[in-house]
Amino acid sequence: MAIQIPRGTQDILPGEVEKWNYIENKAKEICQNYQYHEIRTPIFEHTELFQKGVGDTTDIVQKEMYTFTDRGGRSLTLRPEGTASVARSYIEHKMFGNANQPVKLYYNGPMFRYERPQAGRFRQFVQFGVEALGSEDPAIDAEVISLAMEIYKQFGLKNLKLVINSLGDKESRIAHREALINHFKPHIGEFCSDCQNRLEKNPLRILDCKKDHDHPLMKSAPSIIDYLNAGSKAYFDQVLSFLQALDIEYEVDPALVRGLDYYYHTAFEIMSNAEGFGAITTLCGGGRYNGLIQEMGGPETPGIGFAFSVERLIAALNAEGVELPAAHDVDCYVVSIGDETKMAAFNMLHALREAGFSADKDFLGRKVKAQFKAADRVHAKFVAIIGEDEIRQNKANVRNMATGEQKALPLDGFVEAFKKLAVLGES
Ligand code: HAM
């Protein structure tokens, strides 16, 4: 049997790949308007980076990493997300010393998680993410959230819901942690082995358990909102006022804890409400990670960011019936009649491309009718027809495929004449 693609991965074929390019380019353009700058980090990193950065007790680190030993005996891991790599790079390149602060970055590339594949969940997926490092102004939380919303808005998505929560500062988290331990401890035997392990290490993770999420103790668990100290509450209120100032609607959900360990204060997700979007409704996730840079050996630096996958964005666009620009159309398809014309057609094709036109011709020796059909299939705007008679008369007939109008253009200086016709509309 022929070798097949690995589970949870996909080929993006011509016809579909144009959507990806369009999305990635447009998202980059929006980020640049917000003064975020691109960063590219390696696809694999030392395994330790994610153990430390994402957190030992997370599903990602415990169950989902693609980890391998290289020929030098080092443990490496295909990146499951981008924030830990950006944090490493920030420290390694001493970006805390940059003149421009905060450091505002974006990235775009494949991530890898060994998850159970289903609609909207892949083992290799493309994340587009941003990180703003070095500011603890609630306005930057709102900027990051509004940037995510703006990206979705500019693609024409309408059925969106922003869900937001605060996980508080260290002090609030410690108080909440104690309350969670006291809440779950007497009944921990009724929970899965993962939750039992998480009880002392990171009880917040229990709230995110996929197996036990229907256990009655989950609903009655102490909510972080009730444990926010005055500073954390004031910070959260300010983030919400900035969102209100931008007319961004949100829903506060005290149960939103996120699946990664590095979050403090703001945590948010953008969901799709579109009918038929599927069971996984989260399009985008992010939040503030004030302790991360320090934990990884850098100076104390606040940070906030988000990431979304292009796969889920495309699924949302499909669910809402949004059409993106299609494949790059052909400006001119060169049809040649008779063997003697092959060289002239080949030269014309080259000259058109050199002048910046998108052009193509037949390479299968097809009859004229089939060449016209091929021109139709690629939505050619014009067809240039060269026959033996035309070569003798030093001309080519150019047909406007939308109007059916036909015009003879000289073969000498053809491209100039074509430019006038196609770009300037001169007849
Ligand atoms: P995350 O919630 O793990 O956060 O992932 C962010 C987004 O990546 C999700 O909302 C979803 O769009 C996409 N995603 C995750 N896993 C898959 C998958 N298996 N298949 C398809 N799409 C997926 C993070 O990764 C954080 N680094 C986000 C962040 C940046 N927080 C602060 N800065």
GROMACS .gro file of C-alpha atoms and ligand atoms in nm:
model
  460
    1MET     CA    1   0.000   0.000   0.000
    2ALA     CA    2   0.121   0.352  -0.075
    3ILE     CA    3   0.251   0.547   0.223
    4GLN     CA    4  -0.011   0.776   0.376
    5ILE     CA    5   0.005   1.103   0.565
    6PRO     CA    6   0.048   1.072   0.947
    7ARG     CA    7  -0.271   1.100   1.156
    8GLY     CA    8  -0.360   1.451   1.263
    9THR     CA    9  -0.167   1.622   0.983
   10GLN     CA   10  -0.285   1.756   0.649
   11ASP     CA   11  -0.161   1.853   0.307
   12ILE     CA   12  -0.265   2.201   0.204
   13LEU     CA   13  -0.316   2.175  -0.169
   14PRO     CA   14  -0.331   2.443  -0.440
   15GLY     CA   15  -0.678   2.594  -0.432
   16GLU     CA   16  -0.672   2.585  -0.050
   17VAL     CA   17  -0.321   2.717   0.010
   18GLU     CA   18  -0.419   3.059  -0.130
   19LYS     CA   19  -0.651   3.099   0.171
   20TRP     CA   20  -0.361   3.025   0.404
   21ASN     CA   21  -0.135   3.278   0.236
   22TYR     CA   22  -0.409   3.537   0.239
   23ILE     CA   23  -0.484   3.480   0.610
   24GLU     CA   24  -0.120   3.479   0.717
   25ASN     CA   25  -0.036   3.790   0.513
   26LYS     CA   26  -0.341   3.981   0.632
   27ALA     CA   27  -0.280   3.889   0.997
   28LYS     CA   28   0.084   4.001   0.962
   29GLU     CA   29  -0.028   4.331   0.810
   30ILE     CA   30  -0.267   4.396   1.101
   31CYS     CA   31   0.009   4.311   1.353
   32GLN     CA   32   0.243   4.552   1.180
   33ASN     CA   33  -0.018   4.828   1.209
   34TYR     CA   34  -0.023   4.760   1.583
   35GLN     CA   35   0.361   4.780   1.577
   36TYR     CA   36   0.422   4.411   1.651
   37HIS     CA   37   0.729   4.269   1.474
   38GLU     CA   38   0.791   3.921   1.342
   39ILE     CA   39   1.012   3.674   1.527
   40ARG     CA   40   1.110   3.329   1.398
   41THR     CA   41   1.230   3.069   1.645
   42PRO     CA   42   1.333   2.705   1.580
   43ILE     CA   43   1.074   2.434   1.534
   44PHE     CA   44   1.253   2.219   1.793
   45GLU     CA   45   1.392   2.327   2.128
   46HIS     CA   46   1.546   2.161   2.433
   47THR     CA   47   1.271   1.956   2.601
   48GLU     CA   48   1.348   2.130   2.929
   49LEU     CA   49   1.226   2.461   2.784
   50PHE     CA   50   0.867   2.337   2.762
   51GLN     CA   51   0.884   2.143   3.091
   52LYS     CA   52   0.980   2.467   3.260
   53GLY     CA   53   0.795   2.712   3.039
   54VAL     CA   54   0.462   2.541   2.974
   55GLY     CA   55   0.464   2.352   3.305
   56ASP     CA   56   0.529   1.996   3.420
   57THR     CA   57   0.170   1.933   3.526
   58THR     CA   58   0.003   2.037   3.201
   59ASP     CA   59  -0.146   1.789   2.953
   60ILE     CA   60   0.087   1.933   2.690
   61VAL     CA   61   0.402   1.835   2.879
   62GLN     CA   62   0.269   1.515   3.032
   63LYS     CA   63   0.102   1.361   2.729
   64GLU     CA   64   0.132   1.560   2.410
   65MET     CA   65   0.492   1.639   2.328
   66TYR     CA   66   0.683   1.500   2.032
   67THR     CA   67   1.012   1.439   2.211
   68PHE     CA   68   1.316   1.267   2.062
   69THR     CA   69   1.682   1.218   2.134
   70ASP     CA   70   1.916   1.351   1.867
   71ARG     CA   71   2.236   1.183   1.756
   72GLY     CA   72   2.426   1.381   2.017
   73GLY     CA   73   2.210   1.236   2.296
   74ARG     CA   74   2.017   1.562   2.363
   75SER     CA   75   1.646   1.551   2.440
   76LEU     CA   76   1.468   1.778   2.196
   77THR     CA   77   1.098   1.850   2.146
   78LEU     CA   78   0.898   1.977   1.849
   79ARG     CA   79   0.746   2.299   1.981
   80PRO     CA   80   0.389   2.251   2.108
   81GLU     CA   81   0.333   2.630   2.134
   82GLY     CA   82   0.523   2.955   2.081
   83THR     CA   83   0.532   3.148   2.409
   84ALA     CA   84   0.809   2.946   2.578
   85SER     CA   85   1.033   2.984   2.271
   86VAL     CA   86   0.970   3.357   2.253
   87ALA     CA   87   1.050   3.387   2.624
   88ARG     CA   88   1.377   3.194   2.573
   89SER     CA   89   1.472   3.411   2.279
   90TYR     CA   90   1.380   3.729   2.471
   91ILE     CA   91   1.622   3.630   2.747
   92GLU     CA   92   1.894   3.495   2.516
   93HIS     CA   93   1.898   3.813   2.306
   94LYS     CA   94   1.860   4.040   2.610
   95MET     CA   95   1.558   4.209   2.457
   96PHE     CA   96   1.487   4.361   2.798
   97GLY     CA   97   1.766   4.602   2.703
   98ASN     CA   98   1.602   4.709   2.374
   99ALA     CA   99   1.543   5.079   2.337
  100ASN     CA  100   1.183   5.020   2.228
  101GLN     CA  101   0.974   4.886   2.513
  102PRO     CA  102   0.751   4.695   2.549
  103VAL     CA  103   0.891   4.440   2.304
  104LYS     CA  104   0.599   4.349   2.077
  105LEU     CA  105   0.640   4.034   1.870
  106TYR     CA  106   0.436   3.807   1.648
  107TYR     CA  107   0.504   3.463   1.503
  108ASN     CA  108   0.347   3.223   1.261
  109GLY     CA  109   0.434   2.859   1.212
  110PRO     CA  110   0.367   2.491   1.276
  111MET     CA  111   0.321   2.356   1.629
  112PHE     CA  112   0.300   1.990   1.731
  113ARG     CA  113   0.087   1.819   1.993
  114TYR     CA  114   0.012   1.448   2.026
  115GLU     CA  115  -0.362   1.498   2.076
  116ARG     CA  116  -0.657   1.283   1.968
  117PRO     CA  117  -0.731   1.416   1.619
  118GLN     CA  118  -1.084   1.542   1.552
  119ALA     CA  119  -1.246   1.837   1.377
  120GLY     CA  120  -1.039   2.144   1.469
  121ARG     CA  121  -0.775   1.939   1.651
  122PHE     CA  122  -0.460   1.837   1.470
  123ARG     CA  123  -0.123   1.695   1.565
  124GLN     CA  124   0.050   1.950   1.345
  125PHE     CA  125  -0.126   2.286   1.326
  126VAL     CA  126  -0.024   2.640   1.239
  127GLN     CA  127  -0.038   2.895   1.516
  128PHE     CA  128  -0.036   3.268   1.465
  129GLY     CA  129   0.056   3.434   1.793
  130VAL     CA  130   0.163   3.762   1.949
  131GLU     CA  131   0.352   3.844   2.267
  132ALA     CA  132   0.401   4.186   2.432
  133LEU     CA  133   0.684   4.178   2.687
  134GLY     CA  134   0.786   4.441   2.937
  135SER     CA  135   0.466   4.625   3.027
  136GLU     CA  136   0.217   4.572   3.305
  137ASP     CA  137  -0.026   4.837   3.189
  138PRO     CA  138  -0.383   4.702   3.174
  139ALA     CA  139  -0.414   4.897   2.847
  140ILE     CA  140  -0.172   4.655   2.683
  141ASP     CA  141  -0.391   4.361   2.790
  142ALA     CA  142  -0.676   4.538   2.612
  143GLU     CA  143  -0.453   4.613   2.311
  144VAL     CA  144  -0.359   4.245   2.277
  145ILE     CA  145  -0.722   4.134   2.307
  146SER     CA  146  -0.840   4.400   2.063
  147LEU     CA  147  -0.569   4.294   1.816
  148ALA     CA  148  -0.702   3.936   1.824
  149MET     CA  149  -1.059   4.059   1.778
  150GLU     CA  150  -0.951   4.292   1.497
  151ILE     CA  151  -0.790   4.005   1.308
  152TYR     CA  152  -1.113   3.804   1.323
  153LYS     CA  153  -1.322   4.108   1.237
  154GLN     CA  154  -1.113   4.191   0.932
  155PHE     CA  155  -1.173   3.841   0.798
  156GLY     CA  156  -1.545   3.906   0.829
  157LEU     CA  157  -1.625   3.674   1.120
  158LYS     CA  158  -1.934   3.781   1.311
  159ASN     CA  159  -2.028   3.502   1.553
  160LEU     CA  160  -1.759   3.559   1.811
  161LYS     CA  161  -1.764   3.552   2.189
  162LEU     CA  162  -1.483   3.688   2.403
  163VAL     CA  163  -1.458   3.512   2.739
  164ILE     CA  164  -1.229   3.662   3.000
  165ASN     CA  165  -1.117   3.587   3.354
  166SER     CA  166  -0.849   3.691   3.599
  167LEU     CA  167  -0.624   3.433   3.760
  168GLY     CA  168  -0.491   3.697   3.997
  169ASP     CA  169  -0.138   3.765   4.118
  170LYS     CA  170   0.083   3.526   4.317
  171GLU     CA  171  -0.080   3.606   4.650
  172SER     CA  172  -0.433   3.554   4.513
  173ARG     CA  173  -0.324   3.233   4.344
  174ILE     CA  174  -0.177   3.093   4.668
  175ALA     CA  175  -0.500   3.168   4.859
  176HIS     CA  176  -0.706   3.008   4.581
  177ARG     CA  177  -0.473   2.707   4.568
  178GLU     CA  178  -0.523   2.639   4.940
  179ALA     CA  179  -0.899   2.662   4.895
  180LEU     CA  180  -0.889   2.420   4.601
  181ILE     CA  181  -0.681   2.166   4.792
  182ASN     CA  182  -0.921   2.181   5.087
  183HIS     CA  183  -1.216   2.144   4.850
  184PHE     CA  184  -1.090   1.841   4.656
  185LYS     CA  185  -0.876   1.658   4.913
  186PRO     CA  186  -1.154   1.473   5.104
  187HIS     CA  187  -1.285   1.322   4.774
  188ILE     CA  188  -0.971   1.300   4.566
  189GLY     CA  189  -1.006   0.918   4.550
  190GLU     CA  190  -1.308   0.968   4.319
  191PHE     CA  191  -1.091   1.150   4.061
  192CYS     CA  192  -0.862   1.018   3.788
  193SER     CA  193  -0.496   0.947   3.859
  194ASP     CA  194  -0.390   1.268   3.679
  195CYS     CA  195  -0.608   1.476   3.910
  196GLN     CA  196  -0.474   1.290   4.212
  197ASN     CA  197  -0.121   1.382   4.106
  198ARG     CA  198  -0.224   1.742   4.042
  199LEU     CA  199  -0.384   1.795   4.384
  200GLU     CA  200  -0.064   1.906   4.558
  201LYS     CA  201   0.139   2.010   4.254
  202ASN     CA  202  -0.114   2.225   4.073
  203PRO     CA  203  -0.478   2.193   4.185
  204LEU     CA  204  -0.592   2.455   3.930
  205ARG     CA  205  -0.526   2.194   3.660
  206ILE     CA  206  -0.800   1.972   3.812
  207LEU     CA  207  -1.059   2.226   3.693
  208ASP     CA  208  -0.937   2.170   3.337
  209CYS     CA  209  -0.958   1.786   3.352
  210LYS     CA  210  -1.128   1.636   3.048
  211LYS     CA  211  -1.214   1.307   3.225
  212ASP     CA  212  -1.363   1.439   3.549
  213HIS     CA  213  -1.524   1.756   3.429
  214ASP     CA  214  -1.876   1.632   3.520
  215HIS     CA  215  -1.789   1.546   3.882
  216PRO     CA  216  -2.023   1.745   4.115
  217LEU     CA  217  -1.724   1.890   4.305
  218MET     CA  218  -1.615   2.070   3.988
  219LYS     CA  219  -1.920   2.297   3.984
  220SER     CA  220  -1.893   2.384   4.354
  221ALA     CA  221  -1.513   2.442   4.341
  222PRO     CA  222  -1.391   2.773   4.486
  223SER     CA  223  -1.379   3.037   4.214
  224ILE     CA  224  -1.061   3.241   4.165
  225ILE     CA  225  -1.271   3.557   4.134
  226ASP     CA  226  -1.355   3.525   4.506
  227TYR     CA  227  -0.985   3.504   4.596
  228LEU     CA  228  -0.854   3.803   4.402
  229ASN     CA  229  -0.682   4.048   4.633
  230ALA     CA  230  -0.751   4.420   4.597
  231GLY     CA  231  -0.461   4.482   4.355
  232SER     CA  232  -0.560   4.195   4.126
  233LYS     CA  233  -0.923   4.297   4.127
  234ALA     CA  234  -0.834   4.658   4.046
  235TYR     CA  235  -0.609   4.540   3.761
  236PHE     CA  236  -0.886   4.322   3.617
  237ASP     CA  237  -1.142   4.606   3.644
  238GLN     CA  238  -0.909   4.834   3.451
  239VAL     CA  239  -0.861   4.578   3.174
  240LEU     CA  240  -1.240   4.552   3.148
  241SER     CA  241  -1.279   4.933   3.134
  242PHE     CA  242  -1.030   4.954   2.847
  243LEU     CA  243  -1.227   4.686   2.663
  244GLN     CA  244  -1.548   4.879   2.723
  245ALA     CA  245  -1.380   5.192   2.588
  246LEU     CA  246  -1.313   5.001   2.266
  247ASP     CA  247  -1.673   4.870   2.258
  248ILE     CA  248  -1.549   4.514   2.280
  249GLU     CA  249  -1.815   4.289   2.429
  250TYR     CA  250  -1.700   4.022   2.671
  251GLU     CA  251  -1.830   3.767   2.916
  252VAL     CA  252  -1.648   3.712   3.247
  253ASP     CA  253  -1.617   3.339   3.311
  254PRO     CA  254  -1.461   3.254   3.650
  255ALA     CA  255  -1.419   2.892   3.532
  256LEU     CA  256  -1.179   2.986   3.251
  257VAL     CA  257  -0.838   2.859   3.369
  258ARG     CA  258  -0.652   2.780   3.040
  259GLY     CA  259  -0.438   2.472   2.983
  260LEU     CA  260  -0.091   2.617   3.039
  261ASP     CA  261   0.073   2.696   3.372
  262TYR     CA  262   0.225   3.035   3.310
  263TYR     CA  263  -0.081   3.259   3.342
  264TYR     CA  264  -0.138   3.529   3.604
  265HIS     CA  265  -0.404   3.802   3.595
  266THR     CA  266  -0.578   3.822   3.256
  267ALA     CA  267  -0.676   3.500   3.077
  268PHE     CA  268  -0.905   3.499   2.775
  269GLU     CA  269  -1.042   3.291   2.491
  270ILE     CA  270  -1.231   3.384   2.178
  271MET     CA  271  -1.496   3.132   2.081
  272SER     CA  272  -1.702   3.084   1.769
  273ASN     CA  273  -2.081   3.081   1.807
  274ALA     CA  274  -2.130   2.990   1.443
  275GLU     CA  275  -2.376   2.710   1.381
  276GLY     CA  276  -2.200   2.399   1.255
  277PHE     CA  277  -1.858   2.509   1.381
  278GLY     CA  278  -1.822   2.184   1.576
  279ALA     CA  279  -1.761   2.069   1.929
  280ILE     CA  280  -1.438   2.260   1.985
  281THR     CA  281  -1.544   2.621   1.990
  282THR     CA  282  -1.224   2.794   2.101
  283LEU     CA  283  -1.064   2.990   1.819
  284CYS     CA  284  -0.797   3.172   2.015
  285GLY     CA  285  -0.647   3.164   2.363
  286GLY     CA  286  -0.414   3.387   2.557
  287GLY     CA  287  -0.332   3.571   2.872
  288ARG     CA  288  -0.078   3.738   3.095
  289TYR     CA  289   0.232   3.550   3.214
  290ASN     CA  290   0.416   3.779   3.453
  291GLY     CA  291   0.632   3.513   3.620
  292LEU     CA  292   0.752   3.328   3.312
  293ILE     CA  293   1.060   3.522   3.206
  294GLN     CA  294   1.196   3.524   3.561
  295GLU     CA  295   1.126   3.154   3.606
  296MET     CA  296   1.327   3.085   3.294
  297GLY     CA  297   1.630   3.273   3.419
  298GLY     CA  298   1.560   3.626   3.293
  299PRO     CA  299   1.487   3.946   3.480
  300GLU     CA  300   1.140   4.005   3.623
  301THR     CA  301   0.937   4.092   3.313
  302PRO     CA  302   0.563   4.103   3.265
  303GLY     CA  303   0.418   3.963   2.943
  304ILE     CA  304   0.090   3.899   2.767
  305GLY     CA  305  -0.005   3.735   2.440
  306PHE     CA  306  -0.236   3.505   2.249
  307ALA     CA  307  -0.228   3.245   1.976
  308PHE     CA  308  -0.483   3.103   1.736
  309SER     CA  309  -0.460   2.830   1.480
  310VAL     CA  310  -0.515   2.901   1.113
  311GLU     CA  311  -0.698   2.565   1.093
  312ARG     CA  312  -0.968   2.680   1.336
  313LEU     CA  313  -0.992   3.022   1.174
  314ILE     CA  314  -1.055   2.856   0.837
  315ALA     CA  315  -1.314   2.626   0.999
  316ALA     CA  316  -1.492   2.935   1.139
  317LEU     CA  317  -1.479   3.110   0.799
  318ASN     CA  318  -1.629   2.799   0.638
  319ALA     CA  319  -1.899   2.775   0.908
  320GLU     CA  320  -1.996   3.140   0.848
  321GLY     CA  321  -1.976   3.105   0.470
  322VAL     CA  322  -1.708   3.374   0.433
  323GLU     CA  323  -1.533   3.359   0.096
  324LEU     CA  324  -1.167   3.455   0.078
  325PRO     CA  325  -0.997   3.569  -0.244
  326ALA     CA  326  -0.951   3.270  -0.471
  327ALA     CA  327  -0.646   3.145  -0.658
  328HIS     CA  328  -0.428   3.393  -0.841
  329ASP     CA  329  -0.599   3.442  -1.178
  330VAL     CA  330  -0.416   3.414  -1.508
  331ASP     CA  331  -0.381   3.745  -1.694
  332CYS     CA  332  -0.305   3.586  -2.029
  333TYR     CA  333  -0.324   3.230  -2.160
  334VAL     CA  334  -0.130   3.179  -2.481
  335VAL     CA  335  -0.301   2.949  -2.732
  336SER     CA  336  -0.086   2.831  -3.018
  337ILE     CA  337  -0.211   2.673  -3.339
  338GLY     CA  338   0.027   2.449  -3.530
  339ASP     CA  339   0.379   2.323  -3.460
  340GLU     CA  340   0.547   2.623  -3.624
  341THR     CA  341   0.408   2.857  -3.361
  342LYS     CA  342   0.545   2.678  -3.056
  343MET     CA  343   0.860   2.885  -3.025
  344ALA     CA  344   0.676   3.216  -3.072
  345ALA     CA  345   0.422   3.116  -2.805
  346PHE     CA  346   0.700   3.013  -2.569
  347ASN     CA  347   0.877   3.347  -2.616
  348MET     CA  348   0.554   3.540  -2.569
  349LEU     CA  349   0.484   3.355  -2.243
  350HIS     CA  350   0.829   3.440  -2.112
  351ALA     CA  351   0.800   3.808  -2.211
  352LEU     CA  352   0.459   3.838  -2.041
  353ARG     CA  353   0.593   3.688  -1.719
  354GLU     CA  354   0.901   3.907  -1.730
  355ALA     CA  355   0.672   4.211  -1.750
  356GLY     CA  356   0.497   4.095  -1.430
  357PHE     CA  357   0.188   3.929  -1.581
  358SER     CA  358   0.064   3.594  -1.464
  359ALA     CA  359   0.066   3.383  -1.779
  360ASP     CA  360   0.050   3.021  -1.891
  361LYS     CA  361   0.022   2.803  -2.200
  362ASP     CA  362  -0.046   2.446  -2.297
  363PHE     CA  363   0.234   2.192  -2.247
  364LEU     CA  364   0.040   1.879  -2.346
  365GLY     CA  365   0.012   1.937  -2.723
  366ARG     CA  366  -0.365   1.985  -2.693
  367LYS     CA  367  -0.596   2.090  -2.976
  368VAL     CA  368  -0.712   2.453  -2.993
  369LYS     CA  369  -1.054   2.380  -2.838
  370ALA     CA  370  -0.893   2.204  -2.542
  371GLN     CA  371  -0.647   2.492  -2.500
  372PHE     CA  372  -0.943   2.733  -2.474
  373LYS     CA  373  -1.106   2.503  -2.218
  374ALA     CA  374  -0.784   2.507  -2.015
  375ALA     CA  375  -0.782   2.889  -2.034
  376ASP     CA  376  -1.140   2.890  -1.898
  377ARG     CA  377  -1.051   2.654  -1.617
  378VAL     CA  378  -0.779   2.888  -1.488
  379HIS     CA  379  -1.008   3.193  -1.528
  380ALA     CA  380  -0.778   3.358  -1.783
  381LYS     CA  381  -0.870   3.722  -1.835
  382PHE     CA  382  -0.724   3.728  -2.186
  383VAL     CA  383  -0.626   3.465  -2.439
  384ALA     CA  384  -0.356   3.542  -2.697
  385ILE     CA  385  -0.390   3.330  -3.009
  386ILE     CA  386  -0.092   3.267  -3.234
  387GLY     CA  387  -0.134   3.074  -3.558
  388GLU     CA  388   0.100   3.032  -3.853
  389ASP     CA  389  -0.088   3.304  -4.046
  390GLU     CA  390  -0.058   3.542  -3.751
  391ILE     CA  391   0.318   3.487  -3.736
  392ARG     CA  392   0.347   3.570  -4.107
  393GLN     CA  393   0.145   3.885  -4.050
  394ASN     CA  394   0.344   3.967  -3.734
  395LYS     CA  395   0.040   3.978  -3.504
  396ALA     CA  396  -0.148   3.785  -3.238
  397ASN     CA  397  -0.520   3.801  -3.172
  398VAL     CA  398  -0.603   3.878  -2.812
  399ARG     CA  399  -0.948   3.790  -2.681
  400ASN     CA  400  -1.101   3.947  -2.372
  401MET     CA  401  -1.263   3.641  -2.212
  402ALA     CA  402  -1.524   3.843  -2.021
  403THR     CA  403  -1.656   4.042  -2.319
  404GLY     CA  404  -1.556   3.815  -2.609
  405GLU     CA  405  -1.398   4.119  -2.784
  406GLN     CA  406  -1.095   4.036  -2.995
  407LYS     CA  407  -0.811   4.260  -3.106
  408ALA     CA  408  -0.498   4.206  -3.316
  409LEU     CA  409  -0.177   4.316  -3.142
  410PRO     CA  410   0.166   4.331  -3.312
  411LEU     CA  411   0.407   4.051  -3.223
  412ASP     CA  412   0.694   4.301  -3.211
  413GLY     CA  413   0.631   4.500  -2.893
  414PHE     CA  414   0.351   4.261  -2.796
  415VAL     CA  415   0.393   4.308  -2.421
  416GLU     CA  416   0.368   4.687  -2.442
  417ALA     CA  417   0.053   4.661  -2.651
  418PHE     CA  418  -0.089   4.397  -2.413
  419LYS     CA  419  -0.016   4.621  -2.116
  420LYS     CA  420  -0.216   4.903  -2.277
  421LEU     CA  421  -0.506   4.671  -2.344
  422ALA     CA  422  -0.510   4.477  -2.016
  423VAL     CA  423  -0.401   4.738  -1.764
  424LEU     CA  424  -0.506   5.069  -1.919
  425GLY     CA  425  -0.809   4.929  -2.102
  426GLU     CA  426  -0.708   5.107  -2.426
  427SER     CA  427  -0.844   4.949  -2.737
  428HAM     P1  428  -0.337   2.728   2.362
  428HAM     O1  429  -0.472   2.759   2.420
  428HAM     O2  430  -0.276   2.600   2.398
  428HAM     O3  431  -0.244   2.850   2.400
  428HAM     O4  432  -0.347   2.734   2.204
  428HAM     C1  433  -0.388   2.853   2.139
  428HAM     C2  434  -0.471   2.820   2.017
  428HAM     O5  435  -0.400   2.729   1.932
  428HAM     C3  436  -0.604   2.752   2.042
  428HAM     O6  437  -0.701   2.844   2.080
  428HAM     C4  438  -0.632   2.692   1.906
  428HAM     O7  439  -0.677   2.791   1.815
  428HAM     C5  440  -0.494   2.649   1.862
  428HAM     N1  441  -0.470   2.506   1.890
  428HAM     C6  442  -0.420   2.450   2.001
  428HAM     N2  443  -0.410   2.317   1.988
  428HAM     C7  444  -0.455   2.288   1.864
  428HAM     C8  445  -0.468   2.167   1.788
  428HAM     N3  446  -0.431   2.050   1.838
  428HAM     N4  447  -0.517   2.175   1.661
  428HAM     C9  448  -0.554   2.295   1.609
  428HAM     N5  449  -0.542   2.411   1.676
  428HAM    C10  450  -0.495   2.409   1.802
  428HAM    C11  451  -0.113   2.861   2.363
  428HAM     O8  452  -0.058   2.790   2.283
  428HAM    C12  453  -0.045   2.982   2.423
  428HAM     N6  454   0.097   2.979   2.382
  428HAM    C13  455  -0.111   3.109   2.379
  428HAM    C14  456  -0.048   3.230   2.439
  428HAM    C15  457   0.039   3.313   2.377
  428HAM     N7  458  -0.062   3.273   2.562
  428HAM    C16  459   0.013   3.380   2.581
  428HAM     N8  460   0.076   3.405   2.469
   0.00000   0.00000   0.00000
